[in-house]
XYZ file of C-alpha atoms in Angstrom:
716
model
C 34.975 10.463 17.452
C 37.893 12.379 16.588
C 36.571 15.548 18.309
C 36.068 13.594 21.450
C 39.605 12.253 21.509
C 41.019 15.828 20.856
C 38.718 17.510 23.333
C 39.790 14.910 26.085
C 43.636 14.819 24.920
C 43.632 11.050 24.028
C 45.989 9.097 21.913
C 47.284 5.807 21.822
C 49.815 6.828 24.349
C 47.343 8.177 27.239
C 44.931 5.837 28.099
C 41.357 6.198 29.489
C 41.498 7.151 32.944
C 38.129 8.343 34.121
C 34.716 6.474 33.995
C 33.050 9.636 32.420
C 35.193 9.909 29.437
C 34.968 6.066 29.211
C 31.331 6.131 29.019
C 31.207 9.194 26.793
C 33.820 7.094 24.106
C 31.500 4.045 24.413
C 28.539 6.066 23.895
C 29.751 8.018 21.091
C 31.055 4.684 19.212
C 27.416 3.110 19.693
C 25.578 5.967 18.312
C 28.217 6.536 15.240
C 29.584 2.906 14.512
C 26.120 1.333 14.654
C 26.849 -1.773 12.807
C 30.081 -2.310 14.930
C 27.903 -2.433 17.785
C 25.065 -4.963 16.372
C 25.111 -8.603 16.318
C 24.736 -9.879 12.579
C 22.929 -13.012 11.472
C 22.989 -14.507 8.132
C 20.200 -13.522 5.863
C 18.743 -13.538 2.693
C 15.731 -11.451 0.861
C 14.163 -11.918 -2.476
C 15.893 -11.975 -5.694
C 17.734 -9.053 -6.646
C 17.700 -7.080 -3.276
C 21.520 -8.306 -2.189
C 20.849 -8.926 1.252
C 23.552 -11.141 2.656
C 23.525 -10.187 6.462
C 20.891 -8.891 8.994
C 22.110 -6.682 11.968
C 20.258 -6.127 14.970
C 21.403 -3.094 17.336
C 20.012 -1.061 20.243
C 18.719 1.255 17.313
C 16.989 -1.190 15.301
C 17.678 -3.591 12.180
C 19.716 -2.804 9.290
C 19.814 -5.163 5.852
C 23.638 -5.326 4.918
C 25.632 -6.397 1.955
C 29.376 -7.385 1.602
C 31.047 -5.137 -1.001
C 34.846 -5.264 -2.095
C 36.353 -2.251 -0.705
C 39.117 -0.324 -2.057
C 41.789 -1.442 -0.133
C 40.604 -3.706 2.033
C 40.653 -7.365 0.251
C 38.008 -8.485 2.850
C 35.495 -6.177 1.854
C 33.076 -3.792 3.408
C 29.615 -3.918 4.956
C 27.110 -1.528 2.800
C 23.763 -0.729 4.417
C 20.874 -1.206 2.046
C 18.030 -0.675 4.235
C 17.787 0.555 8.097
C 14.431 0.425 10.109
C 14.363 1.814 13.721
C 12.497 -0.201 16.523
C 9.876 2.681 16.314
C 9.162 1.864 12.338
C 8.542 -2.079 13.434
C 5.301 -3.112 14.824
C 6.124 -6.747 15.747
C 7.837 -9.662 14.186
C 6.251 -13.257 13.500
C 7.669 -16.289 11.868
C 5.400 -18.174 9.487
C 7.876 -21.013 9.095
C 11.067 -22.153 10.848
C 13.632 -20.032 8.824
C 11.336 -17.116 7.804
C 11.110 -13.640 9.322
C 8.043 -11.255 8.596
C 8.663 -7.539 10.044
C 5.421 -6.135 10.139
C 6.017 -2.161 9.688
C 3.109 0.744 9.847
C 2.923 0.314 5.978
C 4.731 -2.599 4.904
C 6.185 -5.950 5.422
C 9.741 -7.104 5.228
C 10.202 -10.799 4.672
C 13.918 -12.206 5.506
C 14.933 -15.779 5.480
C 17.606 -16.964 8.178
C 18.874 -20.165 9.791
C 18.744 -18.067 13.160
C 15.146 -16.623 12.554
C 14.315 -17.680 16.286
C 17.238 -16.107 17.894
C 16.640 -13.013 15.802
C 13.155 -12.996 16.806
C 13.668 -13.106 20.154
C 16.443 -10.593 20.320
C 14.046 -7.856 18.270
C 10.993 -9.004 20.545
C 13.251 -7.634 23.746
C 14.232 -4.399 22.311
C 10.760 -3.407 21.143
C 8.913 -4.494 24.749
C 11.667 -2.373 26.358
C 10.981 0.716 24.108
C 7.309 0.173 24.706
C 7.593 0.520 28.398
C 6.109 3.691 29.749
C 5.682 5.123 26.080
C 2.616 7.533 25.363
C 2.413 6.235 21.851
C -0.178 3.650 20.383
C -0.137 2.215 16.710
C -3.577 1.931 14.867
C -4.309 -1.781 14.148
C -7.524 -1.123 12.661
C -9.211 2.276 10.396
C -11.546 4.240 12.463
C -13.257 6.869 10.684
C -16.097 8.316 12.569
C -18.093 11.405 11.612
C -18.380 12.827 14.779
C -16.014 15.445 15.154
C -15.116 14.860 18.937
C -13.579 11.238 17.885
C -9.986 10.851 16.343
C -10.124 9.401 12.849
C -7.489 7.617 12.011
C -5.931 4.737 9.386
C -4.587 1.417 10.059
C -0.607 1.843 11.019
C -1.200 5.367 12.293
C 1.123 6.218 15.037
C -1.105 8.299 17.896
C 0.242 10.178 21.029
C -1.821 9.841 23.860
C -3.039 12.767 25.991
C -4.748 13.005 29.358
C -8.245 11.959 29.042
C -10.191 15.279 29.487
C -13.264 15.035 32.015
C -16.555 15.845 30.547
C -18.025 19.221 30.272
C -19.425 20.747 33.724
C -22.797 19.393 34.516
C -22.266 16.298 32.541
C -21.192 12.781 33.453
C -19.585 10.490 30.854
C -21.069 6.813 31.013
C -22.203 3.999 29.193
C -24.845 1.067 29.377
C -23.360 -2.106 30.474
C -25.905 -5.219 30.800
C -28.797 -2.906 31.008
C -26.679 -1.075 33.910
C -25.454 2.635 33.718
C -21.587 2.862 34.698
C -19.950 6.320 34.709
C -16.649 6.135 33.447
C -15.418 8.725 36.211
C -15.895 5.594 38.727
C -13.496 3.283 36.495
C -9.880 3.302 36.937
C -8.605 5.403 34.422
C -5.986 3.135 33.427
C -7.859 -0.035 34.039
C -8.972 -2.596 31.436
C -12.611 -1.444 31.689
C -11.926 2.051 30.452
C -12.820 1.750 26.922
C -11.743 5.030 25.606
C -8.333 7.114 25.083
C -7.357 10.301 23.998
C -5.103 11.301 21.569
C -3.534 13.524 19.091
C -2.181 12.926 15.321
C -1.261 15.299 12.774
C -2.766 18.204 14.582
C -6.064 16.499 15.031
C -7.254 15.684 18.637
C -10.016 13.475 20.034
C -11.327 10.105 21.772
C -10.995 6.774 20.016
C -11.807 3.116 21.370
C -9.131 1.309 23.089
C -9.385 -1.992 21.159
C -8.168 -0.200 18.014
C -4.824 0.541 19.000
C -1.836 -1.462 20.803
C 1.343 -0.087 22.485
C 4.036 1.549 20.041
C 7.736 3.011 20.819
C 8.022 6.560 20.521
C 8.620 7.621 17.140
C 11.443 9.941 16.523
C 10.331 11.133 13.144
C 7.013 12.795 13.949
C 6.181 16.264 15.257
C 3.152 16.246 17.019
C 1.382 18.731 19.113
C 2.931 18.603 22.724
C -0.418 19.681 24.417
C -3.915 19.607 23.463
C -5.205 23.065 24.679
C -7.015 25.890 23.310
C -5.411 25.512 19.973
C -7.113 22.275 19.158
C -9.820 23.557 17.037
C -7.243 25.297 14.731
C -5.328 22.024 14.760
C -8.243 20.013 13.344
C -8.826 22.455 10.784
C -5.094 22.722 9.701
C -6.101 20.201 6.870
C -7.917 23.449 5.291
C -5.997 26.036 7.041
C -8.971 28.016 7.675
C -9.509 30.118 10.511
C -13.433 29.822 9.676
C -12.962 26.159 9.886
C -11.178 26.529 13.220
C -14.121 28.087 14.581
C -16.644 25.900 13.276
C -14.674 22.820 14.697
C -14.903 24.295 17.767
C -18.501 25.184 17.896
C -19.366 21.445 16.867
C -17.155 20.093 19.784
C -19.578 22.015 22.346
C -22.460 21.013 20.839
C -24.601 17.500 20.615
C -22.639 14.579 18.985
C -23.510 13.671 15.387
C -24.466 10.070 14.555
C -20.985 8.224 13.371
C -21.138 7.189 9.693
C -20.301 3.135 9.313
C -18.578 2.475 6.138
C -21.487 0.501 5.282
C -23.978 3.374 5.217
C -21.725 5.977 4.245
C -23.804 6.909 1.011
C -27.059 6.754 3.446
C -25.727 9.274 5.724
C -24.567 11.782 3.012
C -28.049 11.596 1.729
C -29.709 12.751 4.827
C -27.036 15.524 5.719
C -26.852 18.571 3.666
C -23.196 18.202 2.704
C -23.390 20.529 -0.324
C -20.707 22.774 -1.812
C -22.624 25.916 -0.779
C -22.957 24.850 2.914
C -18.756 24.480 2.595
C -18.523 27.778 1.148
C -20.907 29.337 3.594
C -18.800 27.960 6.530
C -14.999 28.051 5.099
C -14.980 30.740 2.134
C -14.095 34.514 2.546
C -16.713 36.899 3.212
C -18.543 37.494 0.004
C -19.113 41.198 0.490
C -15.572 41.689 0.958
C -15.206 40.124 -2.692
C -16.194 42.754 -5.515
C -13.908 41.259 -7.917
C -15.693 37.905 -7.977
C -19.101 38.511 -6.358
C -21.946 40.793 -7.170
C -23.124 43.417 -5.714
C -26.867 43.297 -5.124
C -29.277 45.973 -3.716
C -31.505 43.805 -2.203
C -30.533 42.606 1.110
C -32.614 39.352 1.380
C -31.024 36.525 0.067
C -28.043 38.778 -0.770
C -24.978 36.530 1.188
C -26.464 33.263 -0.556
C -26.593 34.480 -3.997
C -23.285 36.258 -3.769
C -22.014 32.375 -2.336
C -23.596 30.850 -5.325
C -21.580 33.292 -7.494
C -18.446 32.501 -5.720
C -19.034 28.813 -6.696
C -19.859 29.432 -10.430
C -17.376 29.888 -13.259
C -15.497 33.050 -13.811
C -13.814 34.497 -16.703
C -11.275 36.572 -14.824
C -8.383 35.324 -12.417
C -9.053 35.380 -8.773
C -7.087 38.162 -6.646
C -7.059 35.902 -3.504
C -7.907 32.343 -2.449
C -11.740 31.302 -2.215
C -10.902 29.770 1.264
C -10.184 32.216 4.056
C -6.856 30.982 4.320
C -5.224 31.864 8.081
C -1.754 32.144 6.433
C -1.895 35.439 4.227
C 1.025 34.551 2.411
C -0.611 31.393 0.686
C -2.997 33.847 -1.530
C -0.158 34.233 -3.904
C 0.322 30.536 -4.202
C -3.992 30.328 -4.425
C -4.106 32.968 -7.202
C -0.913 31.173 -9.289
C -3.110 28.011 -8.651
C -6.250 29.196 -10.244
C -4.473 30.943 -13.062
C -3.208 27.481 -14.095
C -6.648 25.861 -13.789
C -7.541 28.673 -16.263
C -4.757 27.972 -18.537
C -5.386 24.053 -18.540
C -9.328 24.599 -19.329
C -8.202 26.980 -22.310
C -9.575 30.200 -20.759
C -6.228 31.597 -20.396
C -3.059 31.667 -22.726
C -0.637 29.361 -22.099
C 2.397 31.747 -22.517
C 5.101 29.249 -23.962
C 3.626 26.113 -21.333
C 2.473 23.201 -22.683
C -0.404 21.387 -21.157
C 1.838 18.981 -19.249
C 3.955 21.857 -17.862
C 0.751 23.442 -16.386
C -0.600 20.183 -15.169
C 2.881 19.035 -13.341
C 3.177 22.387 -11.668
C -0.476 22.273 -10.285
C 0.277 18.724 -9.334
C 3.585 19.526 -7.610
C 1.973 22.484 -6.040
C -0.577 20.279 -3.985
C 1.720 17.882 -3.295
C 4.379 20.156 -1.612
C 1.702 22.245 0.084
C -0.995 20.013 1.708
C -2.985 23.119 2.707
C -3.580 24.156 -0.818
C -5.617 20.858 -1.765
C -8.921 22.063 -0.881
C -8.232 25.692 -2.562
C -7.485 23.607 -5.760
C -10.332 21.139 -5.572
C -12.888 24.256 -4.784
C -11.348 26.180 -7.648
C -11.661 23.481 -10.141
C -15.411 22.793 -9.016
C -16.016 26.585 -9.453
C -14.601 26.587 -13.136
C -17.037 23.739 -13.929
C -19.940 24.671 -12.391
C -22.583 26.486 -14.768
C -19.559 26.940 -17.281
C -20.009 29.708 -19.655
C -16.839 29.960 -21.358
C -16.403 30.931 -25.072
C -13.884 27.998 -25.243
C -16.053 24.874 -26.411
C -14.012 22.216 -24.551
C -13.258 24.476 -21.402
C -15.804 22.613 -19.152
C -14.788 19.129 -20.530
C -11.170 19.985 -19.731
C -11.991 20.990 -16.567
C -13.676 17.848 -15.287
C -10.923 15.857 -16.781
C -8.462 17.985 -14.706
C -10.921 17.075 -12.027
C -10.422 13.209 -12.629
C -6.586 13.767 -12.754
C -6.507 15.746 -9.362
C -8.463 12.992 -7.599
C -6.138 10.401 -8.861
C -3.314 12.113 -6.833
C -4.343 14.166 -4.225
C -6.927 13.680 -1.526
C -8.767 16.610 -0.059
C -9.260 17.102 3.862
C -11.932 15.492 5.966
C -13.771 18.353 6.151
C -14.330 18.775 2.598
C -14.797 15.025 1.568
C -18.317 14.662 2.120
C -19.298 17.764 0.212
C -17.032 17.222 -2.516
C -18.345 13.619 -2.664
C -22.076 14.663 -2.478
C -21.272 17.308 -5.484
C -19.930 14.435 -7.638
C -22.654 12.098 -6.731
C -25.186 15.051 -7.450
C -23.951 15.024 -10.996
C -23.568 11.445 -11.766
C -26.957 10.429 -10.295
C -29.157 13.282 -11.704
C -30.567 12.606 -14.942
C -29.842 14.756 -17.877
C -26.771 16.342 -16.587
C -23.939 15.987 -18.762
C -20.546 14.564 -17.759
C -22.157 12.004 -15.563
C -19.752 9.261 -16.488
C -16.609 11.303 -15.605
C -18.193 12.355 -12.275
C -18.522 8.987 -11.388
C -14.977 8.030 -12.454
C -13.811 11.131 -10.084
C -15.601 10.067 -7.245
C -13.847 6.467 -7.319
C -10.706 8.386 -7.950
C -10.941 10.190 -4.984
C -11.939 7.123 -2.736
C -8.956 5.054 -4.031
C -6.745 8.212 -3.128
C -7.952 8.245 0.193
C -7.385 4.293 0.684
C -4.104 4.009 -1.215
C -2.519 7.281 -0.842
C -2.917 8.628 -4.503
C -0.378 8.137 -7.643
C 3.129 9.391 -6.925
C 4.593 9.601 -10.666
C 3.231 12.465 -12.730
C 1.646 11.878 -15.949
C 3.482 11.218 -19.086
C 2.908 13.482 -22.212
C 1.184 10.099 -23.697
C -0.936 9.510 -20.644
C -1.952 13.034 -20.830
C -2.793 12.971 -24.195
C -4.724 9.848 -23.918
C -6.802 11.605 -21.130
C -7.637 14.804 -22.608
C -8.807 12.667 -25.887
C -11.344 10.711 -23.381
C -9.046 7.546 -23.074
C -8.967 6.472 -19.197
C -7.460 3.174 -19.309
C -4.595 1.238 -21.224
C -4.137 -2.525 -21.652
C -1.301 -3.871 -19.792
C 0.411 -7.522 -20.369
C 0.617 -9.502 -17.351
C 2.680 -12.856 -17.547
C 1.570 -15.831 -15.562
C 3.560 -18.971 -15.200
C 4.380 -20.989 -18.237
C 4.235 -17.908 -20.581
C 0.285 -17.294 -20.145
C -0.661 -13.767 -21.277
C -3.481 -11.619 -19.732
C -3.704 -7.999 -21.269
C -5.916 -6.232 -18.350
C -7.519 -2.697 -18.845
C -5.505 -0.721 -16.415
C -7.345 2.622 -15.403
C -5.320 5.749 -13.832
C -6.215 4.670 -10.119
C -5.793 0.880 -10.711
C -3.349 -0.603 -8.120
C -1.772 -4.005 -7.760
C -4.539 -5.531 -5.591
C -7.221 -4.612 -8.436
C -5.029 -6.728 -10.475
C -4.835 -9.436 -8.291
C -8.242 -9.517 -7.425
C -9.499 -9.141 -11.424
C -7.150 -12.588 -12.229
C -8.215 -14.215 -9.093
C -11.790 -13.610 -10.263
C -11.032 -15.339 -13.791
C -9.680 -18.511 -11.746
C -13.103 -18.693 -9.497
C -11.181 -17.421 -6.344
C -13.376 -14.278 -4.378
C -12.313 -14.913 -0.846
C -9.723 -12.177 0.627
C -7.692 -15.018 2.004
C -7.293 -16.268 -1.493
C -6.229 -12.705 -2.713
C -3.552 -12.820 0.173
C -1.498 -15.680 -1.286
C -0.508 -13.765 -4.940
C 1.546 -11.107 -5.638
C 2.606 -9.041 -8.664
C 6.261 -8.964 -9.458
C 8.153 -6.431 -11.628
C 11.060 -7.807 -13.617
C 13.763 -5.911 -15.019
C 17.269 -6.484 -16.741
C 16.276 -9.475 -18.883
C 14.686 -11.205 -15.578
C 17.975 -10.724 -13.469
C 16.120 -8.165 -11.157
C 12.746 -9.588 -9.686
C 10.850 -7.345 -7.153
C 7.496 -7.685 -5.423
C 5.167 -5.004 -5.672
C 3.183 -3.545 -2.749
C -0.494 -4.306 -3.051
C -1.302 -0.359 -3.018
C 1.475 0.158 -5.930
C -0.353 2.239 -8.629
C 0.071 0.256 -11.906
C 0.502 3.254 -14.070
C 3.058 4.512 -11.581
C 5.149 1.541 -11.709
C 4.925 1.491 -15.680
C 6.053 4.911 -15.974
C 9.238 4.484 -13.724
C 10.138 1.406 -15.273
C 9.983 2.661 -18.798
C 12.538 5.279 -17.699
C 14.721 2.525 -16.271
C 14.053 -0.538 -18.702
C 12.156 -0.541 -21.625
C 11.746 -4.465 -21.613
C 10.184 -4.563 -17.961
C 7.718 -7.042 -17.556
C 4.839 -7.635 -15.068
C 4.539 -11.110 -13.592
C 1.560 -12.580 -11.566
C 2.608 -15.733 -9.176
C 1.476 -17.280 -6.043
C 3.994 -16.958 -3.140
C 1.725 -18.705 -0.326
C 0.265 -22.031 -0.308
C -2.274 -21.905 2.792
C -5.412 -22.579 0.917
C -6.042 -25.959 -0.475
C -5.681 -26.586 -4.097
C -8.850 -26.442 -6.356
C -9.143 -28.333 -9.723
C -12.307 -27.103 -11.121
C -11.219 -24.016 -13.005
C -8.968 -24.593 -16.080
C -7.017 -21.298 -15.936
C -6.412 -21.841 -12.063
C -5.182 -25.256 -12.705
C -3.109 -24.480 -15.851
C -1.375 -21.521 -13.681
C -0.754 -23.563 -10.806
C 0.616 -26.628 -12.898
C 2.949 -24.337 -14.735
C 3.995 -22.713 -11.510
C 4.780 -25.934 -9.600
C 6.142 -28.224 -12.448
C 9.760 -26.120 -12.623
C 9.839 -26.763 -8.902
C 9.093 -30.418 -9.105
C 11.394 -31.051 -12.033
C 14.497 -29.560 -9.904
C 13.820 -31.941 -7.163
C 12.653 -29.456 -4.805
C 9.384 -31.376 -3.810
C 11.685 -34.690 -3.445
C 14.105 -35.774 -0.969
C 17.036 -38.089 -2.110
C 16.756 -41.804 -0.752
C 20.142 -43.066 0.600
C 20.087 -45.989 -1.325
C 17.987 -47.272 -4.531
C 14.343 -45.503 -4.639
C 11.491 -47.784 -3.179
C 9.017 -49.243 -5.401
C 6.591 -47.012 -4.037
C 8.549 -43.854 -4.869
C 9.249 -45.353 -8.541
C 5.352 -45.734 -9.366
C 4.504 -42.189 -8.063
C 7.428 -40.495 -10.140
C 6.206 -42.689 -13.391
C 2.637 -41.659 -13.011
C 3.626 -38.077 -12.740
C 5.862 -38.353 -15.733
C 2.778 -40.006 -17.677
C 0.751 -37.044 -16.490
C 3.006 -34.670 -17.934
C 2.967 -36.538 -21.076
C -0.742 -36.318 -21.293
C -0.728 -32.520 -20.152
C 1.233 -31.788 -23.562
C -2.010 -33.392 -25.311
C 0.383 -36.320 -26.568
C -1.325 -39.990 -27.044
C 2.035 -41.729 -28.330
C 4.265 -43.409 -26.096
C 6.647 -41.177 -25.102
C 10.500 -41.828 -25.971
C 13.427 -42.270 -23.646
C 14.571 -38.737 -23.989
C 11.089 -37.312 -23.059
C 10.991 -39.602 -19.834
C 14.167 -38.084 -18.899
C 12.663 -34.527 -19.293
C 9.856 -35.691 -17.038
C 11.580 -36.943 -14.277
C 13.869 -34.891 -11.591
C 17.510 -35.629 -12.812
C 18.519 -36.642 -9.431
C 16.102 -39.526 -9.552
C 16.209 -40.363 -12.857
C 20.157 -41.147 -12.453
C 19.414 -43.858 -9.921
C 17.727 -45.955 -12.560
C 18.122 -47.245 -16.274
C 16.316 -45.046 -18.842
C 14.485 -48.133 -20.154
C 13.115 -49.206 -16.874
C 11.887 -45.708 -16.596
C 10.300 -46.021 -19.596
C 8.665 -49.492 -18.855
C 7.354 -47.875 -15.816
C 5.712 -44.849 -17.439
C 4.204 -47.044 -20.214
C 2.428 -48.909 -17.315
C 0.373 -45.871 -16.572
C -0.434 -45.267 -20.271
C -3.804 -46.507 -20.424
C -5.283 -44.618 -17.259
C -3.853 -41.330 -18.545
C -5.039 -41.759 -22.104
C -8.393 -41.326 -20.793
C -7.677 -38.118 -19.261
C -8.088 -34.526 -20.804
C -4.982 -32.329 -20.781
C -6.774 -30.287 -18.084
C -7.614 -33.432 -16.277
C -4.068 -34.626 -16.573
C -2.767 -31.057 -15.068
C -5.507 -31.281 -11.979
C -4.682 -34.741 -11.333
C -0.546 -34.395 -11.090
C -1.386 -31.214 -8.671
C -3.559 -33.352 -6.682
C -0.792 -35.849 -6.236
C 1.479 -33.332 -5.585
C -0.389 -31.867 -2.623
C -0.980 -35.292 -1.371
C 2.535 -35.854 -1.430
C 3.230 -32.572 0.532
C 0.885 -32.617 2.814
C 3.121 -33.372 5.677
C 4.090 -29.867 7.530
C 7.603 -31.014 7.433
C 7.810 -31.998 3.984
C 10.499 -29.482 1.896
C 8.070 -28.467 -0.151
C 5.938 -27.149 2.281
C 8.570 -24.813 3.640
C 9.112 -21.269 1.986
C 11.291 -21.561 -0.750
C 13.463 -18.512 -2.171
C 12.680 -17.931 -5.770
C 14.605 -19.998 -8.509
C 15.344 -17.854 -11.361
C 16.661 -19.394 -14.757
C 17.258 -18.138 -18.316
C 13.391 -18.378 -19.615
C 11.735 -15.262 -18.762
C 8.686 -17.726 -17.594
C 10.458 -19.964 -15.707
C 10.509 -18.110 -12.517
C 8.577 -20.236 -9.537
C 8.907 -20.319 -5.748
C 6.908 -19.841 -2.676
C 8.447 -16.522 -1.291
C 6.175 -14.597 1.235
C 7.343 -11.047 0.350
C 6.249 -7.512 0.756
C 7.420 -4.132 -0.119
C 7.565 -1.948 -3.364
C 9.345 -1.679 -6.651
C 10.466 1.972 -5.451
C 11.743 0.374 -2.334
C 9.546 2.827 -0.416
C 6.737 2.308 1.945
C 3.126 2.867 0.707
C -0.106 3.309 2.806
C -2.029 -0.086 2.793
C -4.937 -1.046 4.092
């Protein structure tokens, strides 16, 4: 702004005289002073986030907090998080004062008394940005096997391209009600034209229209501008292989391959020849140009196949160039360093002052920084564990454990995936072969990584020593309401969703709708900071990160949504919900204060709930006045004398004495559920979490998303 003023020689004495300069000043101010040109709304988030205001502007939304400035007594606005409208898919209002911002990879939950105005304003901005946009966002996963189709995951942003006409001499069509309908005859932009053509991450292809919805043009992606002759190479960019590019191009000209559904994935793998040898034949370097790692055979017959087999077998000497024929020769040095790291980790090369952890971390960082090298890494490890003849007794075992770790952190390309999966399945399912258990674990890790994105935090020395010793899991404490403890076995790739499903299964809950109502929270700073975990968050990543920040962290399991009706058969379910609901009840969150003296009906109801609480503690004796006071919300207790409350509670003693503690808790919940059945009742509205001094007394009905690390995660 100062440069603009200086350029146009403006100051307080010289007013703006031309319309163009006025527009330039306003435009510059809007782009540089975004908060100043925003509408501010009062808003709050979860405990510990510090959100006080929500700013909505033409650029997007910002979560703000007022902080004290150095000179200004009124304070300054600090931006906590910012989201552009390209990040926001849509906004919903689950309740009157609750806003749910659905992003491509996470959800942001806010509470505001002006939620309706916020939603209307954001919807208007998003609708305007979507006009004439040539981008769409995936609303469901689409993972076909046909290379002519574009594979993507939910939340991916796809750049639409003009739909290619069919090949010369062919017509594209489909059968509708026993009649052939040619797509060329339909309107290209009409609702009947069921396929779109687009590009994502260098890949191109067709996909069904019903799997996407319009999206604002992102300003953070670099997608290919034009689909053209470089399409095959773009599709093969995942392995950076010239041979792969040629193969994908050849496949596009051939007949389509039957798509493999998720339900029949293993069957399709069994029918198709997806072996590592086939992958080597297509994408490895020419074996005749590799005298340092292949055998010179005199017989011409079978020379290539046997040499390729040798390229996939253990070697005692370091590689001089990459296994995969990489299109960029500069990657060869990286590939040879990677192979040397593999040999060092397996014990087949000296560490030279490094530790196993140093070698492993360097290898994982290399794969993380250079995605095109991940397939090369997988091929190198598979090579070294195949027909391993090392003089080191534990070389092959350490190689398998290295593969187990790599599959937990980085996925392979779509080209290599079926071949690698087939290799792991052959080892795990062939009777008599060693390493069957770890091969199956590697396959499970790979599937988890493809679904959730892979672990982010590098393993600690303690975790690495445990994995090298054959221990792939640890016991982790999870706290349920009321101090209930659950020590669960956490594996390398266990995510928060796995924990939720395991605890829910113990409570006899098996439906996905039920899983969605529970969340894992990470609690630090002696209970002062509570943050929900994304369902895709890896538990060991969270534990590793929290141990560096606060060794006294805790993981809580809480219910945050209450759409599904309560059940009263399972004892853990009843106890957990009773312990979570009871503190809110005693704080008066479920009761509205009467203007005058409480009605007789309310007195009877509250006294019965007090009697049930007394029995839930497995007590048969008549409670004292002091105990009765602890069983009744304070604002209600003060309206009536203590002796009166004691008499009312004693009237229900005979009925409650016949109940077991479990039955008393169940009846307490049932009465609360009946009392709160009205959708307008206060307890049916989402409440902000209440945090007290006791570490297990946090309760609430907050609907929340996000990650403990404050960054988006790839969820399904």
